[in-house]
CSV table of C-alpha atoms in Angstrom, one decimal:
chain,number,residue,atom,x,y,z
A,1,UNK,CA,17.1,18.5,12.6
A,2,UNK,CA,15.2,21.6,12.4
A,3,UNK,CA,12.6,19.9,11.6
A,4,UNK,CA,12.5,17.4,14.3
A,5,UNK,CA,12.8,20.6,16.7
A,6,UNK,CA,10.1,21.8,15.3
A,7,UNK,CA,7.3,18.6,16.0
A,8,UNK,CA,7.8,19.8,19.7
A,9,UNK,CA,7.0,23.6,18.9
A,10,UNK,CA,4.4,23.1,15.6
A,11,UNK,CA,1.3,24.5,17.4
A,12,UNK,CA,3.0,27.9,17.4
A,13,UNK,CA,3.1,28.1,13.2
A,14,UNK,CA,0.1,28.5,11.5
A,15,UNK,CA,1.1,25.5,9.0
A,16,UNK,CA,4.3,22.6,9.6
A,17,UNK,CA,5.3,21.2,6.5
A,18,UNK,CA,5.5,17.9,5.7
A,19,UNK,CA,8.7,15.4,4.9
A,20,UNK,CA,8.9,13.6,2.0
A,21,UNK,CA,11.2,10.7,1.7
A,22,UNK,CA,11.3,9.5,-1.9
A,23,UNK,CA,13.2,7.2,-3.4
A,24,UNK,CA,14.2,3.8,-5.1
A,25,UNK,CA,14.2,0.5,-2.8
A,26,UNK,CA,17.0,0.3,0.3
A,27,UNK,CA,17.6,4.1,0.0
A,28,UNK,CA,17.4,4.5,3.5
A,29,UNK,CA,13.9,5.9,4.2
A,30,UNK,CA,12.8,4.1,6.6
A,31,UNK,CA,16.2,4.2,8.4
A,32,UNK,CA,16.2,7.9,8.2
A,33,UNK,CA,12.0,8.2,9.8
A,34,UNK,CA,13.2,5.6,12.6
A,35,UNK,CA,16.0,8.0,13.6
A,36,UNK,CA,13.9,11.3,13.3
A,37,UNK,CA,11.2,9.5,15.7
A,38,UNK,CA,13.9,8.5,18.0
A,39,UNK,CA,14.1,12.3,19.1
A,40,UNK,CA,10.8,14.1,17.8
A,41,UNK,CA,8.0,14.8,20.0
A,42,UNK,CA,5.2,11.9,20.4
A,43,UNK,CA,6.1,9.8,17.2
A,44,UNK,CA,4.3,7.3,15.5
A,45,UNK,CA,5.7,5.2,13.1
A,46,UNK,CA,2.9,3.4,10.5
A,47,UNK,CA,2.3,1.3,7.5
A,48,UNK,CA,-1.4,0.6,7.1
A,49,UNK,CA,-3.6,2.6,9.2
A,50,UNK,CA,-7.4,3.5,8.9
A,51,UNK,CA,-8.7,7.4,9.0
A,52,UNK,CA,-10.4,6.9,12.3
A,53,UNK,CA,-6.9,5.6,14.4
A,54,UNK,CA,-5.3,8.9,12.1
A,55,UNK,CA,-7.1,11.8,13.3
A,56,UNK,CA,-7.8,10.2,16.9
A,57,UNK,CA,-4.3,10.0,18.2
A,58,UNK,CA,-3.3,12.9,16.5
A,59,UNK,CA,-6.4,14.7,18.3
A,60,UNK,CA,-5.4,12.8,21.5
A,61,UNK,CA,-1.3,13.1,21.2
A,62,UNK,CA,-0.5,15.6,19.5
A,63,UNK,CA,1.7,13.3,17.4
A,64,UNK,CA,4.3,13.1,15.1
A,65,UNK,CA,3.2,10.3,12.6
A,66,UNK,CA,5.6,8.4,9.8
A,67,UNK,CA,3.6,7.1,7.1
A,68,UNK,CA,6.2,4.4,5.7
A,69,UNK,CA,5.4,2.6,1.9
A,70,UNK,CA,3.3,5.6,1.4
A,71,UNK,CA,2.6,4.6,-2.2
A,72,UNK,CA,-0.1,2.5,-0.7
A,73,UNK,CA,-2.3,6.1,0.3
A,74,UNK,CA,-2.6,6.1,-3.6
A,75,UNK,CA,-3.3,2.9,-4.5
A,76,UNK,CA,-7.1,3.5,-5.1
A,77,UNK,CA,-8.8,1.3,-7.5
A,78,UNK,CA,-11.8,2.9,-7.5
A,79,UNK,CA,-11.0,6.5,-8.7
A,80,UNK,CA,-8.0,8.6,-10.7
A,81,UNK,CA,-8.4,11.4,-8.3
A,82,UNK,CA,-5.2,11.1,-6.7
A,83,UNK,CA,-6.5,13.1,-3.7
A,84,UNK,CA,-9.8,11.8,-3.3
A,85,UNK,CA,-9.1,8.5,-1.1
A,86,UNK,CA,-9.6,9.6,2.8
A,87,UNK,CA,-6.5,9.4,4.1
A,88,UNK,CA,-5.0,11.2,1.3
A,89,UNK,CA,-7.8,13.9,2.0
A,90,UNK,CA,-6.6,13.8,5.7
A,91,UNK,CA,-3.3,14.8,5.5
A,92,UNK,CA,-3.8,17.7,2.6
A,93,UNK,CA,-5.9,19.5,5.3
A,94,UNK,CA,-3.4,18.2,8.5
A,95,UNK,CA,-0.4,20.5,7.5
A,96,UNK,CA,-2.0,23.7,9.3
A,97,UNK,CA,-4.1,24.5,12.3
A,98,UNK,CA,-7.8,24.2,12.5
A,99,UNK,CA,-8.1,21.5,10.0
A,100,UNK,CA,-10.3,18.9,11.9
A,101,UNK,CA,-12.4,15.5,11.1
A,102,UNK,CA,-16.1,15.0,11.6
A,103,UNK,CA,-17.5,12.4,12.7
A,104,UNK,CA,-21.1,11.5,13.8
A,105,UNK,CA,-20.4,9.5,17.6
A,106,UNK,CA,-23.6,8.7,19.4
A,107,UNK,CA,-23.7,10.4,23.0
A,108,UNK,CA,-26.3,8.9,24.9
A,109,UNK,CA,-29.2,8.4,23.1
A,110,UNK,CA,-28.6,10.5,19.8
A,111,UNK,CA,-25.6,11.1,17.6
A,112,UNK,CA,-23.7,13.9,17.5
A,113,UNK,CA,-20.9,15.9,15.7
A,114,UNK,CA,-17.5,15.3,17.2
A,115,UNK,CA,-14.5,17.6,16.0
A,116,UNK,CA,-10.8,15.8,15.8
A,117,UNK,CA,-8.0,17.6,15.5
A,118,UNK,CA,-6.0,16.7,12.8
A,119,UNK,CA,-2.9,19.5,12.8
A,120,UNK,CA,0.7,17.6,13.1
A,121,UNK,CA,3.9,16.8,12.0
A,122,UNK,CA,3.9,14.1,9.9
A,123,UNK,CA,7.3,12.6,7.3
A,124,UNK,CA,6.3,10.7,4.4
A,125,UNK,CA,8.1,7.8,3.0
A,126,UNK,CA,7.9,6.1,-0.5
A,127,UNK,CA,9.4,4.7,-3.8
A,128,UNK,CA,6.7,6.5,-6.3
A,129,UNK,CA,6.5,9.9,-4.5
A,130,UNK,CA,3.5,11.7,-3.0
A,131,UNK,CA,1.1,13.4,-5.7
A,132,UNK,CA,-1.7,16.2,-5.8
A,133,UNK,CA,-2.0,18.9,-3.6
A,134,UNK,CA,0.0,16.8,-0.9
A,135,UNK,CA,3.6,17.6,-2.8
A,136,UNK,CA,2.7,21.1,-2.2
A,137,UNK,CA,2.4,20.5,1.6
A,138,UNK,CA,5.9,19.0,1.7
A,139,UNK,CA,9.6,19.3,2.1
A,140,UNK,CA,10.7,16.7,-0.6
A,141,UNK,CA,14.1,14.9,-0.3
A,142,UNK,CA,15.7,12.8,-2.5
A,143,UNK,CA,17.3,9.7,-1.3
A,144,UNK,CA,19.7,7.8,-2.9
A,145,UNK,CA,21.4,4.3,-2.3
A,146,UNK,CA,24.8,4.1,-0.5
A,147,UNK,CA,27.8,2.6,-2.5
A,148,UNK,CA,28.6,-1.0,-2.8
A,149,UNK,CA,31.9,0.1,-0.6
A,150,UNK,CA,30.2,3.0,2.1
A,151,UNK,CA,29.7,1.4,5.0
A,152,UNK,CA,27.6,4.0,6.3
A,153,UNK,CA,24.8,1.9,3.9
A,154,UNK,CA,25.1,-1.1,7.0
A,155,UNK,CA,24.8,0.9,9.8
A,156,UNK,CA,21.1,1.1,11.5
A,157,UNK,CA,20.0,3.4,14.4
A,158,UNK,CA,19.8,1.2,17.3
A,159,UNK,CA,18.8,2.4,21.2
A,160,UNK,CA,21.8,4.2,22.3
A,161,UNK,CA,21.3,6.9,25.9
A,162,UNK,CA,22.4,9.4,23.1
A,163,UNK,CA,18.7,9.5,21.7
A,164,UNK,CA,17.0,9.9,25.7
A,165,UNK,CA,19.5,12.7,25.9
A,166,UNK,CA,18.7,14.6,23.1
A,167,UNK,CA,15.0,14.5,24.0
A,168,UNK,CA,16.2,15.7,27.7
A,169,UNK,CA,17.1,18.9,25.8
A,170,UNK,CA,15.0,19.5,23.2
A,171,UNK,CA,12.1,20.2,26.1
A,172,UNK,CA,13.5,22.6,28.1
A,173,UNK,CA,14.7,24.3,25.0
A,174,UNK,CA,11.3,24.6,23.2
A,175,UNK,CA,10.6,25.9,27.0
A,176,UNK,CA,12.8,28.4,27.5
A,177,UNK,CA,13.2,29.8,23.7
A,178,UNK,CA,9.2,29.3,22.3
A,179,UNK,CA,7.8,33.0,22.8
A,180,UNK,CA,11.3,34.5,21.0
A,181,UNK,CA,10.5,31.7,18.1
A,182,UNK,CA,7.4,32.7,18.1
A,183,UNK,CA,8.0,36.2,17.7
A,184,UNK,CA,11.2,35.1,14.9
A,185,UNK,CA,7.5,33.6,13.1
A,186,UNK,CA,5.5,36.4,13.5
A,187,UNK,CA,8.4,39.2,12.3
A,188,UNK,CA,9.5,37.1,9.4
A,189,UNK,CA,5.5,37.6,8.4
A,190,UNK,CA,6.0,41.0,8.0
A,191,UNK,CA,9.8,42.2,6.9
A,192,UNK,CA,10.6,38.6,4.7
A,193,UNK,CA,14.1,38.9,3.9
A,194,UNK,CA,13.6,35.0,1.8
A,195,UNK,CA,12.9,35.2,-1.8
A,196,UNK,CA,10.4,32.5,-1.4
A,197,UNK,CA,6.7,33.1,-1.6
A,198,UNK,CA,3.1,31.8,-1.6
A,199,UNK,CA,3.0,28.2,-0.7
A,200,UNK,CA,6.6,27.8,-0.4
A,201,UNK,CA,7.0,30.4,2.1
A,202,UNK,CA,4.4,29.2,4.4
A,203,UNK,CA,5.7,25.5,4.3
A,204,UNK,CA,9.7,27.3,5.1
A,205,UNK,CA,8.4,29.7,7.5
A,206,UNK,CA,8.4,27.4,10.8
A,207,UNK,CA,12.1,26.5,9.7
A,208,UNK,CA,13.8,29.7,9.2
A,209,UNK,CA,12.1,30.9,13.0
A,210,UNK,CA,13.5,28.0,14.9
A,211,UNK,CA,17.1,28.2,12.9
A,212,UNK,CA,16.9,32.4,13.5
A,213,UNK,CA,17.1,31.4,17.1
């Protein structure tokens, strides 16, 4: 829930963690993504997307992206390096403010470099797990199959009005509290009371700032 709330606030933070849902088939990864997308900021669900679409929709909408079946991201037969595919490279950069994708676009009679913002919240679901630098930019949640006698395994997110009600509460929450949350974020950077450091501190600091409020 803190991560979902933070999708409305991510421009306040220097970096925002990805969520990595890792588990075998039928462990509820897609279900979690669907439920999160019901209440997050400008959600877009994708399973097959090109790099140019990623940075354009992020630049235009500052959206929350959901990548299902993300093991495809690392299925690059041309290289053994897990971090060199174009989409993975965009994701590796897009967790921090100021990250941009640069493309040469025709402007009139000549080509000019255009910069597209790639920073936005992202949730990634896969069977095999994510690899390389992308893993260090994520909060990992290990998904397990429900027991056969657990009826929750048969439930699905639907279109109840309660999701709209939650979204309607989140917008004023952000408008009323963003300054205090920003102060929390700055204050935590000065007076670190948690035993977290380095990259872990970067990815947890936004959520702790929201939780403090």
